C-alpha positions as a Python dict, from the first residue, in 0.01 Angstrom:
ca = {
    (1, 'X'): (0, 0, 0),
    (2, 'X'): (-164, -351, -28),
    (3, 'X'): (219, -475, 107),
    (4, 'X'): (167, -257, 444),
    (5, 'X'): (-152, -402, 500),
    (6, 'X'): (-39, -752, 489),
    (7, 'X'): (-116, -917, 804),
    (8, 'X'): (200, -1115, 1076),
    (9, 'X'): (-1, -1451, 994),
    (10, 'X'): (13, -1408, 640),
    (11, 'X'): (388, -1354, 651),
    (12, 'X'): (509, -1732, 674),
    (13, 'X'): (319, -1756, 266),
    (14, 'X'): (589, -1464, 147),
    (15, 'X'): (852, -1643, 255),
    (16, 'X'): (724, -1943, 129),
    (17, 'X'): (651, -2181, 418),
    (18, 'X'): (916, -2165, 617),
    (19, 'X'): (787, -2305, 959),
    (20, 'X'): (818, -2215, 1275),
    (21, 'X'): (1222, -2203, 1437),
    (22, 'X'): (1104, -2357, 1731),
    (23, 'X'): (936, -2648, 1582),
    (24, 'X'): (1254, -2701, 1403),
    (25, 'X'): (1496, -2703, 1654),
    (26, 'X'): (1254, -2956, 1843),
    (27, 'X'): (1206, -3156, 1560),
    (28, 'X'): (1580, -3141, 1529),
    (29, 'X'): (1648, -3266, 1903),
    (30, 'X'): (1397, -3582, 1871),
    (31, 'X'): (1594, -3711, 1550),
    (32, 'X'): (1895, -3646, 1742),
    (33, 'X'): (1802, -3824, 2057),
    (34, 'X'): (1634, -4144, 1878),
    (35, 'X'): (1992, -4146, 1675),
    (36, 'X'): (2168, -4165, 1973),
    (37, 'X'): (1976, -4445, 2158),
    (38, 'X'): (2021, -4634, 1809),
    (39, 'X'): (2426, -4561, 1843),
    (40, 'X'): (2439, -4668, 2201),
    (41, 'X'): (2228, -4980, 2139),
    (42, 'X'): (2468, -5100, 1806),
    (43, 'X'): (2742, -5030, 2014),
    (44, 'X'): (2619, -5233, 2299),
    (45, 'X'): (2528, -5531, 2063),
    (46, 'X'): (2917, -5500, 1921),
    (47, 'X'): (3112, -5500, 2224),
    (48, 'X'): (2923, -5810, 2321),
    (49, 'X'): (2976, -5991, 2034),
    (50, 'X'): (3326, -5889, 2003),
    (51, 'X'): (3340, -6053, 2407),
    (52, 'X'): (3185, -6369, 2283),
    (53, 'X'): (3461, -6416, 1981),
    (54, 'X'): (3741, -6364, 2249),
    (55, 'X'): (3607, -6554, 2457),
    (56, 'X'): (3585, -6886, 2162),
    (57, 'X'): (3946, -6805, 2047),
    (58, 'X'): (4148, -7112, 1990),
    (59, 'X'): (4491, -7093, 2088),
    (60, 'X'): (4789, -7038, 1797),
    (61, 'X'): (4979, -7350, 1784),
    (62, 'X'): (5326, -7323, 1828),
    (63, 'X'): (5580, -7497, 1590),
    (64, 'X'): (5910, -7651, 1826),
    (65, 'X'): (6218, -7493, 1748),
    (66, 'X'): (6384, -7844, 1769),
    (67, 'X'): (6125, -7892, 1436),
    (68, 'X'): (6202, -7581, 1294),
    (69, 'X'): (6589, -7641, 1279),
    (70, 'X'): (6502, -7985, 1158),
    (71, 'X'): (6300, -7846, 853),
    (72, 'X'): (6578, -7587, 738),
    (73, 'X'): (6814, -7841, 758),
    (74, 'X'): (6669, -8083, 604),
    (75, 'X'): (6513, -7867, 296),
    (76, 'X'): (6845, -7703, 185),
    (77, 'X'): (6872, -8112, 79),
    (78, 'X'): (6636, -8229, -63),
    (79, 'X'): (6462, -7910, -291),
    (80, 'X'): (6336, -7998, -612),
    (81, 'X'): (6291, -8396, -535),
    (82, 'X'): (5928, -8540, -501),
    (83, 'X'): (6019, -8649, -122),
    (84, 'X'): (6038, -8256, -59),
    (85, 'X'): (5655, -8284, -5),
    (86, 'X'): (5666, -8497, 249),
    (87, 'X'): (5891, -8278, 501),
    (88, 'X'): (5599, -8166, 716),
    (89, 'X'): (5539, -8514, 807),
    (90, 'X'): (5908, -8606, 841),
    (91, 'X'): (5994, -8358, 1031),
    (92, 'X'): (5755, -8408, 1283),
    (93, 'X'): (5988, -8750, 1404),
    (94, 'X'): (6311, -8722, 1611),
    (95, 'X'): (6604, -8596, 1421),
    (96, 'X'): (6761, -8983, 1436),
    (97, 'X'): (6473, -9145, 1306),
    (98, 'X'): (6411, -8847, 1038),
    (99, 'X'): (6789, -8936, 927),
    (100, 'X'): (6685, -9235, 851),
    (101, 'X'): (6431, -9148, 655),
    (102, 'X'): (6628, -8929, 420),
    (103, 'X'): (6897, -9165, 377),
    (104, 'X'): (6695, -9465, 296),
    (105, 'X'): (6502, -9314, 71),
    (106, 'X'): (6822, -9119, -112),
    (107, 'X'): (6951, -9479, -184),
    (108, 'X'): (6664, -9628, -261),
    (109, 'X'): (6501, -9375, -514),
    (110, 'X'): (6737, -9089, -514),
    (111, 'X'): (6415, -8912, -309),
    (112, 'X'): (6116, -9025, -499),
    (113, 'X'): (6231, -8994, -843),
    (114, 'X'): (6265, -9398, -903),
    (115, 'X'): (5953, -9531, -747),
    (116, 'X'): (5676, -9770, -787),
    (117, 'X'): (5351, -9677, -962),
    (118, 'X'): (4982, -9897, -991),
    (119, 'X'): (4886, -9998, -1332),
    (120, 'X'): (4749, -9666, -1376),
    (121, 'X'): (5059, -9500, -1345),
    (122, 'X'): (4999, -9301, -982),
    (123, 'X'): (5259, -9236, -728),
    (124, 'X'): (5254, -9528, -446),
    (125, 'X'): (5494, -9252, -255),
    (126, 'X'): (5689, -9548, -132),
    (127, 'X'): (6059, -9420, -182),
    (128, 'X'): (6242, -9683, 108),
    (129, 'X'): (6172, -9960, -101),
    (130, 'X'): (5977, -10081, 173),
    (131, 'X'): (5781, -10475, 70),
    (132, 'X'): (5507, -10428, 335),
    (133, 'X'): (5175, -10398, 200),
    (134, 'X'): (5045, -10016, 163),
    (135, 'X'): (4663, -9911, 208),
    (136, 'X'): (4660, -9972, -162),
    (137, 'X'): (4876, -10321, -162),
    (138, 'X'): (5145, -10376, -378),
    (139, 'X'): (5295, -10244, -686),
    (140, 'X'): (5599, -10370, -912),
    (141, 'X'): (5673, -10596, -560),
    (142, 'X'): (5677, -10305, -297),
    (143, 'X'): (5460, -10191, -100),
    (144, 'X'): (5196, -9897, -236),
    (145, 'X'): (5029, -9608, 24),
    (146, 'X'): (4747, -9447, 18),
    (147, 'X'): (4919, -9111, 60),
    (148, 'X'): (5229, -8944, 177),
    (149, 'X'): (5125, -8958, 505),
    (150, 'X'): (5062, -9289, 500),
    (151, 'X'): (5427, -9328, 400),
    (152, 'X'): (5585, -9166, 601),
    (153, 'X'): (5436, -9324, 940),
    (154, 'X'): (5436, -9658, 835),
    (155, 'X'): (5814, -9592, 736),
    (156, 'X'): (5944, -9399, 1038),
    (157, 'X'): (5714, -9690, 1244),
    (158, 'X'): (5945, -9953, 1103),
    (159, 'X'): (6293, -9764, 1121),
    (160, 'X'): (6182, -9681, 1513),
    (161, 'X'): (6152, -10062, 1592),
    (162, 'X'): (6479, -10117, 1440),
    (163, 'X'): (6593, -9871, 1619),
    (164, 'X'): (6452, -9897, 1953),
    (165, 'X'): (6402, -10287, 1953),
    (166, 'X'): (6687, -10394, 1775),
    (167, 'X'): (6953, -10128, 1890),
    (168, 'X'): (7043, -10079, 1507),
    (169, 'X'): (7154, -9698, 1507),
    (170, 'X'): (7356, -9713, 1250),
    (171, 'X'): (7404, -9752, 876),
    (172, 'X'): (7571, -10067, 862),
    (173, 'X'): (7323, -10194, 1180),
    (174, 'X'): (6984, -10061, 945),
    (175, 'X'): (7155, -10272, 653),
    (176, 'X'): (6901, -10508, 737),
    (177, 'X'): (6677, -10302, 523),
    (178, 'X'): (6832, -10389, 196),
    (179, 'X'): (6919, -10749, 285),
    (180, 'X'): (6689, -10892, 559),
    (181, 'X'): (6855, -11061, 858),
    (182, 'X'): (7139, -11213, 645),
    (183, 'X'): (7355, -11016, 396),
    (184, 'X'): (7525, -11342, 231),
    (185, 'X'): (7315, -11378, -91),
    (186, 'X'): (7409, -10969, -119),
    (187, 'X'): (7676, -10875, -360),
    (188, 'X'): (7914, -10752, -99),
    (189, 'X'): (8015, -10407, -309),
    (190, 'X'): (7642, -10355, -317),
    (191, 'X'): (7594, -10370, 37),
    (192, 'X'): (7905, -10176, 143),
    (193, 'X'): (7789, -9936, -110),
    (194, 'X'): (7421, -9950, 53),
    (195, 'X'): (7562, -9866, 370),
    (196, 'X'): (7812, -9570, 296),
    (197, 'X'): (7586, -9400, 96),
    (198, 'X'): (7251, -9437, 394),
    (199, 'X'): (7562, -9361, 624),
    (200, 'X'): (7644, -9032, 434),
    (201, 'X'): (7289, -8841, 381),
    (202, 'X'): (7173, -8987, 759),
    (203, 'X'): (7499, -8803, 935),
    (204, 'X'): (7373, -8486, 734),
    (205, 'X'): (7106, -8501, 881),
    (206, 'X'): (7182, -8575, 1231),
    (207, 'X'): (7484, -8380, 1267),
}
């Protein structure tokens, strides 16, 4: 028959075109060498960028524990008032000097929520009533900050130089912020009533 005939060349058209097995498997070993070099190389590039990032790695900065108690302490207090915003700042002062901070600003705006504003009505975050000018002067006769931050070092600045200056480590010693050098043109309820109250929240806070 004509199928008999058929010559071993003309076999490959029969089975429509499948080529030659060995041409395969070589064609088959190229692709997979040139895939490997391309692995090898990525992974090469990788590992040395992954060497370079290591190697630019900033340290994690680590929060004192003496700051950390200081914080919990001190939040448990004062949640839900304005000056609650400004505990990273406070915090970052010596527990006697933070003390101070709290229980100034307790008496003197119940912690932010009696304070001065500008004519436009903003915030001068000044809740000591401290009557040093602020980055942005004065406002209703005290002084008016920029920003919390601002506050808050100008404010644990002063109560430091009492402190450290002045010896005045206690309430009735840091009266001197209410009445100046001299208490005598005070009410004298008003100032013993200045001082147990500062007294109170600052021994929270310190003890």
């Amino acid at each position: 028959t004509n199928t008999q005939n058929l010559s071993t060349q003309d076999t490959p058209l029969l089975l429509g075109g499948i080529p030659d097995l060995t041409q395969v498997r070589l064609s088959g070993d190229i692709f997979y060498g040139a895939f490997l070099g391309v692995a090898l190389l990525v992974s090469g590039v990788l590992m040395a960028s992954a060497n370079r990032v290591e190697a630019i790695t900033l340290p994690v900065e680590t929060i004192p524990l003496s700051e950390m108690r200081l914080e919990h302490d001190v939040a448990k207090m004062v949640a839900g008032y304005p000056i609650e915003d400004m505990l990273p700042y406070i915090v970052k002062h010596d527990r006697s000097t933070a003390a101070f901070i709290i229980g100034i600003a307790k008496k003197e705006s119940n912690w932010g929520k009696h304070v001065p504003v500008t004519e436009n009505g903003e915030d001068c975050y000044n809740y000591w009533g401290y009557r040093g000018e602020g980055s942005r002067g004065i406002a209703m006769g005290h002084g008016c900050f920029g920003s919390k931050k601002e506050a808050v070092r100008v404010i644990s600045k002063r109560i430091d130089t009492l402190m450290k200056e002045y010896n005045r480590d206690t309430a009735e010693e840091m009266v001197v912020w209410k009445c100046g050098y001299s208490c005598d043109a005070q009410n004298p309820e008003s100032v013993d009533k200045w001082i147990s109250d500062v007294g109170y929240y600052a021994d929270q806070v310190k003890n």
